[in-house]
Amino acid sequence: MGLLSAESYLQSLNDGREIYYKGKRIPDVVADPDLGIAARHASIDFELAERPDYRDLAVAEEDGQTYSAYYRIPRSGMDLANRSKLIEAGTREGGTLVLLIKEIGSDALFALMRVLRRHDEQPGLEKLERLYRACRDGDLTLAVAQTDVKGDRSKRPSQQADPDLYVHVVSQSDEGIVVRGAKVHISCAPYVDRLIVLPSRSMTEADAPWSVSFTVPVATKGLKLYASDFLGEAGDEFTHPVSSLHRMVEALVVFDDVFVPWEDVFFCDRPDIASDAALAFVEYHRFTAVSYKLPYLDALVGSAFAVAEANGISRASHVREKLTWLVGYAESVRGLIELAALRAREEHGIAFPDVLTTNLAKWHFARDFHAAIAAVQDLAGGLLVTGPSGADWASDDVRPVLEKYLVGAWPAHRRLAVLNLISDLTSRSYGGYQAVLAVHAEGSIEAEKLAMLRAYDPTAALNYALDLAGAQNAG
Amino acid sequence: MGLLSAESYLQSLNDGREIYYKGKRIPDVVADPDLGIAARHASIDFELAERPDYRDLAVAEEDGQTYSAYYRIPRSGMDLANRSKLIEAGTREGGTLVLLIKEIGSDALFALMRVLRRHDEQPGLEKLERLYRACRDGDLTLAVAQTDVKGDRSKRPSQQADPDLYVHVVSQSDEGIVVRGAKVHISCAPYVDRLIVLPSRSMTEADAPWSVSFTVPVATKGLKLYASDFLGEAGDEFTHPVSSLHRMVEALVVFDDVFVPWEDVFFCDRPDIASDAALAFVEYHRFTAVSYKLPYLDALVGSAFAVAEANGISRASHVREKLTWLVGYAESVRGLIELAALRAREEHGIAFPDVLTTNLAKWHFARDFHAAIAAVQDLAGGLLVTGPSGADWASDDVRPVLEKYLVGAWPAHRRLAVLNLISDLTSRSYGGYQAVLAVHAEGSIEAEKLAMLRAYDPTAALNYALDLAGAQNAG
Amino acid sequence: MGLLSAESYLQSLNDGREIYYKGKRIPDVVADPDLGIAARHASIDFELAERPDYRDLAVAEEDGQTYSAYYRIPRSGMDLANRSKLIEAGTREGGTLVLLIKEIGSDALFALMRVLRRHDEQPGLEKLERLYRACRDGDLTLAVAQTDVKGDRSKRPSQQADPDLYVHVVSQSDEGIVVRGAKVHISCAPYVDRLIVLPSRSMTEADAPWSVSFTVPVATKGLKLYASDFLGEAGDEFTHPVSSLHRMVEALVVFDDVFVPWEDVFFCDRPDIASDAALAFVEYHRFTAVSYKLPYLDALVGSAFAVAEANGISRASHVREKLTWLVGYAESVRGLIELAALRAREEHGIAFPDVLTTNLAKWHFARDFHAAIAAVQDLAGGLLVTGPSGADWASDDVRPVLEKYLVGAWPAHRRLAVLNLISDLTSRSYGGYQAVLAVHAEGSIEAEKLAMLRAYDPTAALNYALDLAGAQNAG
Amino acid sequence: MGLLSAESYLQSLNDGREIYYKGKRIPDVVADPDLGIAARHASIDFELAERPDYRDLAVAEEDGQTYSAYYRIPRSGMDLANRSKLIEAGTREGGTLVLLIKEIGSDALFALMRVLRRHDEQPGLEKLERLYRACRDGDLTLAVAQTDVKGDRSKRPSQQADPDLYVHVVSQSDEGIVVRGAKVHISCAPYVDRLIVLPSRSMTEADAPWSVSFTVPVATKGLKLYASDFLGEAGDEFTHPVSSLHRMVEALVVFDDVFVPWEDVFFCDRPDIASDAALAFVEYHRFTAVSYKLPYLDALVGSAFAVAEANGISRASHVREKLTWLVGYAESVRGLIELAALRAREEHGIAFPDVLTTNLAKWHFARDFHAAIAAVQDLAGGLLVTGPSGADWASDDVRPVLEKYLVGAWPAHRRLAVLNLISDLTSRSYGGYQAVLAVHAEGSIEAEKLAMLRAYDPTAALNYALDLAGAQNAG
């Protein structure tokens, strides 16, 4: 066992899994021109572990065994801070796009460890630890299938017209359970080994059949993945310097009466655990989320500084104002997520980041994201959408014209390189992808707000105000 | 003469013009798969004039002659208001994208009429009126080539290392002038009859050779157009309901020692007129700009209401908050541009919209645009970027799965139609295109601010404050 | 009859009315040092009518009779625009503070005229018209008592523990009704002739006893006014150039079993009319509100320009940015309220301002008010709160020190005059008074939002979006 | 020596110092009704050290000696975090108002220690350490006189028409120097033992005579303090629960040819040290500033929660939205200042808070302050400015009326107590005082921005962007 190579990872994906893409069954994920980009992007995870400069961050060692540091169970704020740095490093190497084939899975493992201990669920815990060891020792990759398709959002699972709109248990036997339903927006599902399935919301007693958590290999009978094609065919590298090389794929994951043996079921018919698991997972997952936003933010800040130079406007007062704002925005997010780690809390020996601080970081990130995009586009100028194509640049007839006329304070080729980076990051579909992620991934802004209000204890502030008002004991 | 048909317009474009696209010379604009979309989109202009429901708005009548109402010289606030409605109507029929083959050209004609009269430039005025009659009577189409490529933005034209970075006169003869340089972001240039060339900034005496304005047919020797491919190949209609049918193309327009006969030169070596012309043009052009943003804003507001219903969240308080904000945003822009027309001013018998109010409208539009996008994306959800492709929807295997699982409070097909509209408007490259236009087209936000401060006379407010302070005559 | 003088108005207030202030019964409002400031401020209304420069605006003429133009029934957008200008002019002369002794009363009269006609309530209408003629012909002054004290805000009138928390009818007889309860925040009540009492919210059948509207002279048995002392004693004129001369007083108005003869009751036990009256009143009243904010906004803008000069910072880029923002803010509010008049609607021959546009104007005003304050304070500097007192300035020992050391680009006396104006407008209690008015007067921001969403018809935008989406007839 | 009592401190202030207030010389600061409030407020500093619950925080111990913990030289992030907590605690006991009689002085001491060591200025350092020991061992109080009156802000000290507009050395002798000029906004100066005088800006060689730093007892010949009266007479405790008990006083400090012996001069004619000292001081002082804002923010948050309950609106969605925003605002500021301590840096063995993080914290605090005020005023309602006076509440006639009619979900007396707290914190002059402090104290928002941009090293982000763009080595 031990650490896998990128190559072994990619080869292992050709296992008969049932993937549909653009209306067709895909026989081999890695061989598909679009999906292959995503799988190779994800494989950077394994390359990182082999690079000497990242080894300390990316590889854990215990009892002489080495394993991927994503699977290191956090015991302290320092562990969480290192985990954050690892996620950031992977994303940085991934060209601003998170790798996410172990990040989210380990978020789920740690959350379930805490919750199953909290509920003293020994059998579930043993199964979970078996999965944990398998992942750690086999360097496995995981997706987490949490978000149900939900149907009418004003109704609970048990109230939906179609019970399948939340994944649920349709039958139980001595061997295991049969589940049906669909999960949506499941990142990386087409190119990981296994899914961990979690409930997507709090549950009531009436929702017991929907209160289930288990794991399943992607290549399982009845499990069908419908991959999204939002990013389409890769653009040329000139105008798409990031998205031509990096992408992530989400899938609609359908459980068409999938059988899951009991040994892979962590809990079943347990609304109480379901609610706790949903919450505990996002406690880790939003921390992961902010950690992986940092390279994208750095790319925005860095390209803003670059384009201000390239355009010859870096001395202008309004430009400095915008650069300052961008720095303030990005560094507030970075600062708050670092603080969330430093303010770590602990449950049953497992550390987790401070919930209020994590949500503060994500709230800042999400609510000002579109303003940051606007600021960078403002500095860059209209060439973002009116500039030349890669074919223009490659043409001997056209390129000299562009070199003559598209100079700024930097020569045209360098200026266009920066402009194309900004165009790819903010104006093309990759930019739109990041924008929608900013609003929705790992919980919407409204979800962050709810979490902030829930995580904040107003007692001290309230008492201070009542003391000042002289209204404390006023009955 | 008289009104042309869309067909005649499209046929007339095959005139030997020198267009480059994706690195290659394009023999026939309309026949090109990408550029043809844009030309056909523009041709909606001619269809509008033939539709009974738009005839009153789109067709002017004078002395028994009918002509396109874009060419009606505004004499009053009411004329301006009707012009705004016409531009809005064309854009609405253009699926939120402005047609712009007469709007911007007539902006330039009206601006030059005022400025040449202001300077009592009879010869220039006569040439201009000849052009005006040709456009009006021949139902011609026009692009305006204003923005120079600019090089180092901290330098004036005469200070640039390369004099060609602003279009300038390289020689004069009895027959005419020879011009060199390049203009960038020139909308619709590949598929209009003529260009009007305007200076892009205020000029000093030293900038006299750059202080030139003229007209030239697109099919002119030495005139080369390099079209941008930002929107690339058309997506399928399912996921790109707008951008598969509608697009505009910008070009880099290079004047490679183009000869212009004197009869087409409005002024030359006149920094004083150049400055006035640059300003007067944007007085009309920003009014045009805000007028053509309204259908896009309505599409945002309307799709926000639709998706709130489709997702079953329209009763949620935060949803109503976002809808209200969107209404307030869109209707403030609409109200202010309507007011800019009603507050019309006049010069030499030609009306123009109030400058402060026009810039207020554009400022509101531009500064909150990205927040509006964020609000609509928030209401829509992550399916914007993780949803199925057109091929998925067309597949008999996949579609039933989508129909079952992607229902909301509306059935899947209607819900996905609305989601795909929002994705196309905000998250795909068409959304990015609109976002960059919002920040840069017709003047950046910084340019709006400058214009606002310049158009505002602080005397009354200042005196009122000094009166209140008792500091008026205090020496 | 005819127009009154300021003096007659002030004398008429000494009529035995029951006013309490700072815990004591006040025998004569005008003689009270604090309340007298407010009454004299209000009397500017009568002076305006006598000034030749305001006569056209302030005095109406009909059938040879002259009367205060506040009582001119609006018949067109132009009438509404003139009404707005009159309210603005009074406020301007009132040193940024509205006079409000006829503005709000005529708002209520016009609203009731429309609503009683809408419901074809002839008897109520006749009584109302009698009141209207009395006001117009006798140049009377009016306060409107609308906002009930409300108790627990989550409950309707009929659900409150104490029925008196909304004003209601406790008994009826052949002669009239007896009412009990209290209205709060009633501006100018201590120094007007009469109150018009309106319901403060929509009513259900169960709320019939609270669905009453009538008029009553302030000097009526059982009517008790408790005046607020928020602005306290007048400060010196040096540091309080505005608030030492101008103030408005609000009162808690208690109806302690007040008898109202039938001839003064417009409606009673009519929840349907109550709801309509509450809404129609704010349609006028928010238009009044925005009209009277304009001088305050001009004072902010003007003092911002002045202090930028006085401090010698007017060339700094961030200063120009803030000035531009302030101009954009103030002129958006002004533009939108002008447009609300121009988009006038009409009911039974009486014009009213467009509801959506009026609320847009008020929304812009209210939501950015505190940011405007911050901008002006930013330009002014810390001397706003650390500057010298009037006594310092009056001292022969201290003043020379101040003159030497507190110079800027302007001499100290002029710079301090401007700084003290800004301090009074934004940092002292008068500033806090204006800030709370900005948030709450004539409806909170939340109320504006509700009104905006209600006044906006999404049908057109929704249909446009569904057309674009191809989802219009899709079932 | 050792820790002083509040009483000794107050007695020591009657030392002949030359204080002017409201145009008159004040013989005894503590005896003055207004200034006495401020001195007694400051004396809470000494009480804190005597309270067992604060002893660990407020008292340092070294070699068996105890001294005020404000004078503990920070050696680590933990020391800085404790210093922040001490400042916060003093402010909390001071009813949201900082005490500041040792905070700012020790900021200056630590800054000068670092800068004099950096420049290896042994003589200056020895004098400084003598002052430090005197302060520490004698429990002295200090004000820092930094901000010059500045005159025309576009000119440097040496360019001003009047050289006295920045404090400067007018003559030097063997005994010492004579200084002239004035410093403005000097907090607490009338009631501290000594001043530390620092340059207020960077200096050039030409500004050498203005490049001076020294200490001087307040009771020194030629030193004249002109105290500001912004907060005026104390209001009643009912409506002014905070400001009736707590205030700070700023003074204009005039150096009328004040002699300073060499032993109290830290440096003179040293523009290089002047610049460094000005910067190093704000590195500590902004950290102090944010630390002392926290109780005010807590009071806002706490009173917002309280008034939402008192008004019975705490379940409303827009109320929860505002509460969440307030929590997010206050806790972001708290989090970032905590992080600034944890990210401590060090110079010559003395720790200082991370500069970027400190300025981020202050930037967040300052730019959203007015929005926070608006949110709290919004939740509270119009009674903030229309409510009853203390005399009303004390009146047996009026109070029962108020008790009946001003109930909410809480009884009137408790609800009014909370409303009056909010009114005092946000709407009365104390609120205006805090608002102007938020914008200007310890550096304006523009100063924070400058510091942020200066403290941020863009290299890493820039290189990352250039790598992504492929433009790194592209020449």
PDB file of N, CA and C in Angstrom, chain C residues 139-178:
ATOM      1  N   ASP C 139     -56.473  79.459   6.338  1.00  0.00           N
ATOM      2  CA  ASP C 139     -55.015  79.271   6.418  1.00  0.00           C
ATOM      3  C   ASP C 139     -54.627  78.507   7.687  1.00  0.00           C
ATOM      4  N   LEU C 140     -55.348  77.439   7.919  1.00  0.00           N
ATOM      5  CA  LEU C 140     -55.127  76.663   9.152  1.00  0.00           C
ATOM      6  C   LEU C 140     -53.888  75.780   9.032  1.00  0.00           C
ATOM      7  N   THR C 141     -53.444  75.362  10.188  1.00  0.00           N
ATOM      8  CA  THR C 141     -52.308  74.444  10.249  1.00  0.00           C
ATOM      9  C   THR C 141     -52.771  73.099  10.812  1.00  0.00           C
ATOM     10  N   LEU C 142     -52.090  72.042  10.358  1.00  0.00           N
ATOM     11  CA  LEU C 142     -52.562  70.686  10.656  1.00  0.00           C
ATOM     12  C   LEU C 142     -51.401  69.767  10.997  1.00  0.00           C
ATOM     13  N   ALA C 143     -51.638  68.894  11.950  1.00  0.00           N
ATOM     14  CA  ALA C 143     -50.746  67.749  12.122  1.00  0.00           C
ATOM     15  C   ALA C 143     -51.542  66.500  11.792  1.00  0.00           C
ATOM     16  N   VAL C 144     -50.858  65.446  11.423  1.00  0.00           N
ATOM     17  CA  VAL C 144     -51.529  64.182  11.145  1.00  0.00           C
ATOM     18  C   VAL C 144     -51.085  63.180  12.199  1.00  0.00           C
ATOM     19  N   ALA C 145     -52.081  62.640  12.889  1.00  0.00           N
ATOM     20  CA  ALA C 145     -51.790  61.649  13.932  1.00  0.00           C
ATOM     21  C   ALA C 145     -52.084  60.282  13.363  1.00  0.00           C
ATOM     22  N   GLN C 146     -51.042  59.612  12.921  1.00  0.00           N
ATOM     23  CA  GLN C 146     -51.248  58.309  12.301  1.00  0.00           C
ATOM     24  C   GLN C 146     -50.635  57.159  13.102  1.00  0.00           C
ATOM     25  N   THR C 147     -49.364  57.262  13.459  1.00  0.00           N
ATOM     26  CA  THR C 147     -48.673  56.113  14.046  1.00  0.00           C
ATOM     27  C   THR C 147     -49.157  55.813  15.463  1.00  0.00           C
ATOM     28  N   ASP C 148     -49.802  54.667  15.616  1.00  0.00           N
ATOM     29  CA  ASP C 148     -50.211  54.246  16.954  1.00  0.00           C
ATOM     30  C   ASP C 148     -49.016  53.771  17.753  1.00  0.00           C
ATOM     31  N   VAL C 149     -49.182  53.670  19.056  1.00  0.00           N
ATOM     32  CA  VAL C 149     -48.045  53.233  19.873  1.00  0.00           C
ATOM     33  C   VAL C 149     -47.762  51.741  19.682  1.00  0.00           C
ATOM     34  N   LYS C 150     -48.769  50.992  19.318  1.00  0.00           N
ATOM     35  CA  LYS C 150     -48.623  49.620  18.764  1.00  0.00           C
ATOM     36  C   LYS C 150     -48.319  48.476  19.716  1.00  0.00           C
ATOM     37  N   GLY C 151     -47.783  48.742  20.899  1.00  0.00           N
ATOM     38  CA  GLY C 151     -47.531  47.642  21.835  1.00  0.00           C
ATOM     39  C   GLY C 151     -46.698  46.539  21.225  1.00  0.00           C
ATOM     40  N   ASP C 152     -47.204  45.325  21.286  1.00  0.00           N
ATOM     41  CA  ASP C 152     -46.479  44.182  20.706  1.00  0.00           C
ATOM     42  C   ASP C 152     -46.697  44.184  19.197  1.00  0.00           C
ATOM     43  N   ARG C 153     -45.614  44.379  18.492  1.00  0.00           N
ATOM     44  CA  ARG C 153     -45.761  44.597  17.056  1.00  0.00           C
ATOM     45  C   ARG C 153     -46.131  43.353  16.270  1.00  0.00           C
ATOM     46  N   SER C 154     -46.082  42.210  16.892  1.00  0.00           N
ATOM     47  CA  SER C 154     -46.459  41.012  16.157  1.00  0.00           C
ATOM     48  C   SER C 154     -47.971  40.797  16.218  1.00  0.00           C
ATOM     49  N   LYS C 155     -48.702  41.717  16.876  1.00  0.00           N
ATOM     50  CA  LYS C 155     -50.149  41.530  17.030  1.00  0.00           C
ATOM     51  C   LYS C 155     -50.941  42.661  16.380  1.00  0.00           C
ATOM     52  N   ARG C 156     -52.095  42.319  15.854  1.00  0.00           N
ATOM     53  CA  ARG C 156     -53.008  43.301  15.267  1.00  0.00           C
ATOM     54  C   ARG C 156     -53.676  44.086  16.403  1.00  0.00           C
ATOM     55  N   PRO C 157     -54.370  45.183  16.070  1.00  0.00           N
ATOM     56  CA  PRO C 157     -55.022  45.982  17.116  1.00  0.00           C
ATOM     57  C   PRO C 157     -55.928  45.151  18.021  1.00  0.00           C
ATOM     58  N   SER C 158     -56.745  44.299  17.396  1.00  0.00           N
ATOM     59  CA  SER C 158     -57.715  43.551  18.201  1.00  0.00           C
ATOM     60  C   SER C 158     -57.056  42.457  19.034  1.00  0.00           C
ATOM     61  N   GLN C 159     -55.782  42.175  18.775  1.00  0.00           N
ATOM     62  CA  GLN C 159     -55.101  41.103  19.511  1.00  0.00           C
ATOM     63  C   GLN C 159     -54.281  41.610  20.680  1.00  0.00           C
ATOM     64  N   GLN C 160     -54.145  42.923  20.813  1.00  0.00           N
ATOM     65  CA  GLN C 160     -53.304  43.480  21.874  1.00  0.00           C
ATOM     66  C   GLN C 160     -53.915  43.227  23.251  1.00  0.00           C
ATOM     67  N   ALA C 161     -53.042  43.083  24.221  1.00  0.00           N
ATOM     68  CA  ALA C 161     -53.510  42.918  25.604  1.00  0.00           C
ATOM     69  C   ALA C 161     -54.325  44.147  26.030  1.00  0.00           C
ATOM     70  N   ASP C 162     -53.858  45.301  25.675  1.00  0.00           N
ATOM     71  CA  ASP C 162     -54.547  46.548  26.025  1.00  0.00           C
ATOM     72  C   ASP C 162     -55.129  47.146  24.748  1.00  0.00           C
ATOM     73  N   PRO C 163     -56.452  47.248  24.641  1.00  0.00           N
ATOM     74  CA  PRO C 163     -57.059  47.730  23.384  1.00  0.00           C
ATOM     75  C   PRO C 163     -56.662  49.169  23.070  1.00  0.00           C
ATOM     76  N   ASP C 164     -56.151  49.887  24.053  1.00  0.00           N
ATOM     77  CA  ASP C 164     -55.827  51.301  23.852  1.00  0.00           C
ATOM     78  C   ASP C 164     -54.512  51.499  23.103  1.00  0.00           C
ATOM     79  N   LEU C 165     -53.820  50.425  22.783  1.00  0.00           N
ATOM     80  CA  LEU C 165     -52.511  50.587  22.128  1.00  0.00           C
ATOM     81  C   LEU C 165     -52.666  51.012  20.672  1.00  0.00           C
ATOM     82  N   TYR C 166     -53.874  50.898  20.160  1.00  0.00           N
ATOM     83  CA  TYR C 166     -54.238  51.581  18.910  1.00  0.00           C
ATOM     84  C   TYR C 166     -55.441  52.468  19.246  1.00  0.00           C
ATOM     85  N   VAL C 167     -55.488  53.648  18.671  1.00  0.00           N
ATOM     86  CA  VAL C 167     -56.603  54.553  18.969  1.00  0.00           C
ATOM     87  C   VAL C 167     -57.903  53.910  18.482  1.00  0.00           C
ATOM     88  N   HIS C 168     -58.902  53.938  19.339  1.00  0.00           N
ATOM     89  CA  HIS C 168     -60.149  53.267  18.965  1.00  0.00           C
ATOM     90  C   HIS C 168     -61.361  53.982  19.556  1.00  0.00           C
ATOM     91  N   VAL C 169     -62.517  53.574  19.055  1.00  0.00           N
ATOM     92  CA  VAL C 169     -63.782  54.143  19.489  1.00  0.00           C
ATOM     93  C   VAL C 169     -64.251  53.366  20.715  1.00  0.00           C
ATOM     94  N   VAL C 170     -64.431  54.071  21.813  1.00  0.00           N
ATOM     95  CA  VAL C 170     -64.898  53.351  23.011  1.00  0.00           C
ATOM     96  C   VAL C 170     -66.404  53.444  23.173  1.00  0.00           C
ATOM     97  N   SER C 171     -67.027  54.471  22.586  1.00  0.00           N
ATOM     98  CA  SER C 171     -68.485  54.511  22.605  1.00  0.00           C
ATOM     99  C   SER C 171     -68.981  55.428  21.507  1.00  0.00           C
ATOM    100  N   GLN C 172     -70.200  55.199  21.091  1.00  0.00           N
ATOM    101  CA  GLN C 172     -70.835  56.024  20.069  1.00  0.00           C
ATOM    102  C   GLN C 172     -72.159  56.518  20.624  1.00  0.00           C
ATOM    103  N   SER C 173     -72.529  57.725  20.232  1.00  0.00           N
ATOM    104  CA  SER C 173     -73.847  58.235  20.617  1.00  0.00           C
ATOM    105  C   SER C 173     -74.404  59.001  19.424  1.00  0.00           C
ATOM    106  N   ASP C 174     -75.558  59.562  19.568  1.00  0.00           N
ATOM    107  CA  ASP C 174     -76.122  60.350  18.469  1.00  0.00           C
ATOM    108  C   ASP C 174     -75.261  61.558  18.164  1.00  0.00           C
ATOM    109  N   GLU C 175     -74.549  62.035  19.164  1.00  0.00           N
ATOM    110  CA  GLU C 175     -73.786  63.257  18.960  1.00  0.00           C
ATOM    111  C   GLU C 175     -72.410  62.975  18.334  1.00  0.00           C
ATOM    112  N   GLY C 176     -71.877  61.838  18.684  1.00  0.00           N
ATOM    113  CA  GLY C 176     -70.535  61.580  18.137  1.00  0.00           C
ATOM    114  C   GLY C 176     -69.914  60.348  18.761  1.00  0.00           C
ATOM    115  N   ILE C 177     -68.604  60.314  18.734  1.00  0.00           N
ATOM    116  CA  ILE C 177     -67.883  59.149  19.247  1.00  0.00           C
ATOM    117  C   ILE C 177     -66.924  59.587  20.353  1.00  0.00           C
ATOM    118  N   VAL C 178     -66.569  58.627  21.175  1.00  0.00           N
ATOM    119  CA  VAL C 178     -65.540  58.870  22.187  1.00  0.00           C
ATOM    120  C   VAL C 178     -64.354  57.967  21.837  1.00  0.00           C
TER     121      VAL C 178
END
